[in-house]
Short mmCIF file of C-alpha atoms in Angstrom, two decimals:
data_model
loop_
_atom_site.label_atom_id
_atom_site.label_comp_id
_atom_site.label_asym_id
_atom_site.label_seq_id
_atom_site.Cartn_x
_atom_site.Cartn_y
_atom_site.Cartn_z
CA MET A 1 16.25 1.31 -4.86
CA PRO A 2 15.53 2.41 -1.31
CA GLU A 3 17.54 1.29 1.79
CA VAL A 4 15.57 -0.16 3.89
CA PRO A 5 15.03 -3.51 6.36
CA PRO A 6 14.31 -6.68 5.28
CA PRO A 7 11.01 -8.34 5.07
CA GLU A 8 12.36 -10.63 8.07
CA GLU A 9 12.63 -7.89 10.16
CA LEU A 10 9.57 -6.74 10.12
CA ALA A 11 6.36 -7.51 11.55
CA SER A 12 3.02 -8.17 8.93
CA GLN A 13 0.22 -5.61 9.16
CA GLN A 14 -2.07 -8.70 9.93
CA GLU A 15 0.06 -8.69 12.57
CA ILE A 16 -0.37 -5.13 13.75
CA ALA A 17 -3.89 -5.26 12.85
CA LYS A 18 -4.08 -7.20 15.78
CA ASN A 19 -3.06 -4.13 18.08
CA ILE A 20 -5.78 -2.01 16.86
CA PHE A 21 -8.78 -4.80 15.70
CA HIS A 22 -10.67 -3.11 18.73
CA LEU A 23 -10.40 0.39 17.10
CA LEU A 24 -11.70 -0.70 13.46
CA PRO A 25 -14.58 -0.77 11.84
CA SER A 26 -17.13 -4.11 11.84
CA LYS A 27 -16.21 -3.70 7.92
CA LEU A 28 -12.22 -3.63 8.15
CA LYS A 29 -12.54 -6.36 11.16
CA ASP A 30 -14.16 -8.97 8.74
CA ALA A 31 -11.08 -8.01 5.88
CA PHE A 32 -8.50 -9.04 8.62
CA SER A 33 -9.85 -11.47 10.51
CA VAL A 34 -9.22 -14.40 6.83
CA LEU A 35 -6.45 -15.09 5.69
CA PRO A 36 -5.23 -11.95 2.87
CA PRO A 37 -3.87 -12.42 -0.83
CA LEU A 38 -1.28 -11.14 0.39
CA GLU A 39 1.67 -10.56 3.16
CA VAL A 40 2.32 -7.33 3.74
CA LYS A 41 5.34 -5.70 6.16
CA PRO A 42 5.25 -2.48 6.45
CA ILE A 43 8.65 -0.80 7.34
CA LYS A 44 7.07 1.59 9.58
CA PHE A 45 3.46 1.45 10.68
CA TYR A 46 1.11 4.73 9.90
CA SER A 47 -2.21 4.57 11.54
CA PRO A 48 -5.15 4.54 9.79
CA PHE A 49 -6.89 6.95 12.39
CA ASN A 50 -3.69 9.21 12.36
CA LYS A 51 -3.60 13.08 13.51
CA SER A 52 0.01 14.03 13.71
CA PRO A 53 1.74 15.24 10.27
CA GLU A 54 4.01 12.74 8.40
CA GLU A 55 6.48 13.09 5.57
CA PRO A 56 4.55 11.58 1.71
CA VAL A 57 6.13 8.42 1.16
CA ARG A 58 6.08 5.41 2.40
CA TYR A 59 7.75 1.87 2.06
CA VAL A 60 6.27 -1.66 2.04
CA TRP A 61 7.36 -5.14 1.67
CA PHE A 62 4.73 -7.83 -0.61
CA ARG A 63 4.81 -11.30 -1.88
CA SER A 64 1.75 -13.59 -2.60
CA ASN A 65 0.11 -15.63 0.74
CA GLY A 66 1.13 -18.57 -0.22
CA LYS A 67 2.79 -20.30 -3.78
CA MET A 68 1.78 -19.06 -6.95
CA PRO A 69 1.11 -20.45 -10.38
CA GLU A 70 4.46 -20.17 -13.18
CA ASP A 71 1.35 -18.52 -15.31
CA PRO A 72 2.70 -14.84 -15.64
CA PHE A 73 -0.78 -13.45 -15.97
CA ILE A 74 -1.68 -14.71 -12.73
CA HIS A 75 1.35 -12.67 -11.29
CA HIS A 76 0.77 -9.56 -12.94
CA CYS A 77 -3.09 -9.71 -11.82
CA LEU A 78 -2.01 -10.02 -8.68
CA LEU A 79 0.53 -7.21 -8.79
CA GLY A 80 -2.04 -4.79 -10.32
CA TYR A 81 -4.02 -5.46 -7.18
CA ALA A 82 -1.30 -5.34 -4.74
CA SER A 83 -0.18 -1.43 -6.48
CA ASP A 84 -3.63 0.32 -4.52
CA LEU A 85 -2.55 -0.80 -1.37
CA ASN A 86 -0.98 2.30 1.05
CA PHE A 87 -1.50 4.52 -2.07
CA LEU A 88 -4.20 7.22 -1.87
CA PRO A 89 -3.32 6.84 1.92
CA THR A 90 0.21 8.14 1.48
CA SER A 91 -1.37 11.52 0.50
CA LEU A 92 -2.79 12.26 3.37
CA GLN A 93 0.28 11.86 5.24
CA PRO A 94 1.41 15.93 5.15
CA HIS A 95 -2.14 16.85 6.46
CA GLY A 96 -2.19 14.64 9.88
CA ILE A 97 -5.43 12.83 8.78
CA GLY A 98 -5.95 9.02 8.62
CA PHE A 99 -7.67 7.77 5.40
CA MET A 100 -10.25 5.82 8.56
CA GLU A 101 -11.14 8.82 10.29
CA LYS A 102 -15.11 8.65 9.85
CA ASP A 103 -15.37 12.29 7.79
CA ILE A 104 -13.17 10.81 4.57
CA GLN A 105 -13.92 9.73 1.77
CA ILE A 106 -11.58 8.67 -1.08
CA ALA A 107 -12.35 7.62 -4.59
CA THR A 108 -9.50 7.08 -7.12
CA ILE A 109 -9.78 8.58 -10.37
CA ASP A 110 -7.47 7.13 -12.33
CA HIS A 111 -4.71 4.58 -12.09
CA SER A 112 -1.81 3.46 -14.24
CA MET A 113 0.58 0.50 -14.04
CA TRP A 114 3.76 -0.36 -15.93
CA TYR A 115 5.29 -3.37 -15.89
CA HIS A 116 8.74 -3.50 -17.28
CA ARG A 117 11.01 -6.69 -16.03
CA PRO A 118 9.32 -10.18 -15.57
CA PHE A 119 9.00 -11.23 -11.72
CA LYS A 120 7.48 -13.43 -8.94
CA MET A 121 4.83 -12.28 -6.87
CA ASP A 122 5.87 -15.30 -4.42
CA ASP A 123 8.89 -13.46 -3.80
CA TRP A 124 8.95 -10.36 -1.37
CA LEU A 125 8.86 -7.18 -3.75
CA LEU A 126 9.15 -3.62 -1.97
CA TYR A 127 6.85 -1.23 -2.55
CA SER A 128 8.35 2.38 -2.73
CA ILE A 129 5.64 5.12 -2.65
CA GLU A 130 5.56 8.95 -2.06
CA SER A 131 2.87 11.64 -2.98
CA PRO A 132 4.27 14.66 -4.42
CA SER A 133 1.30 16.41 -4.81
CA ALA A 134 -2.43 16.76 -2.11
CA SER A 135 -4.45 19.91 -2.45
CA GLY A 136 -7.50 20.54 -3.35
CA ALA A 137 -9.46 17.57 -2.86
CA ARG A 138 -6.86 15.80 -4.97
CA GLY A 139 -4.19 13.08 -4.36
CA PHE A 140 -1.85 11.90 -6.43
CA VAL A 141 0.62 9.16 -5.43
CA ARG A 142 3.34 7.04 -7.53
CA GLY A 143 5.50 4.13 -6.70
CA HIS A 144 8.01 2.10 -8.19
CA ILE A 145 8.47 -2.03 -7.41
CA TYR A 146 11.88 -3.55 -7.09
CA THR A 147 12.75 -6.90 -6.64
CA ARG A 148 15.25 -7.66 -3.37
CA GLU A 149 18.16 -7.44 -5.81
CA GLY A 150 17.20 -3.70 -6.05
CA VAL A 151 15.66 -4.71 -9.80
CA LEU A 152 12.80 -1.82 -10.88
CA ILE A 153 10.45 -4.38 -12.16
CA ALA A 154 7.32 -2.43 -11.65
CA SER A 155 5.84 1.47 -12.03
CA ALA A 156 2.29 2.81 -10.93
CA VAL A 157 0.68 6.13 -10.57
CA GLN A 158 -2.44 6.61 -9.08
CA GLU A 159 -4.76 10.27 -8.91
CA GLY A 160 -7.77 10.53 -5.96
CA VAL A 161 -10.66 12.59 -4.65
CA ILE A 162 -9.77 13.33 -0.93
CA ARG A 163 -13.02 14.83 0.42
CA LYS A 164 -14.84 15.53 3.88
CA ARG A 165 -18.34 14.35 3.59
CA LYS A 166 -20.67 16.67 4.56
#
């Protein structure tokens, strides 16, 4: 597991969004105005309007926003949802392009996930994301999800179309 600060030392995505709220399109303002299903704490904030190249790597802590039922199927469903967060935008980072730029269009081609061990979504989980390839209007990302103790509980991969609208 990568060495990163614990979630208690980080600001939540909701707190960060308040600082750029005035820049967000109205459809995203609505999304950040309600209580989200996940509490998300990025290790580093990447602006959706980014103009400077960055390494194609992200680390994000997340957990359910509230108590979860004991049914493991529900935990698997929420982790499947969470696995899509911060994923394809990671492949834009080396290009200095933010996923909220008005001419950018992103669509998932495929997304696969493997559950390796039992886990609880109401515990903090670390999502380690990297994009080894982004070219020819395609972005490829892979991620590993760990418990706080460093146990790998799931892996995910995704490929998407990323292009400028015409």
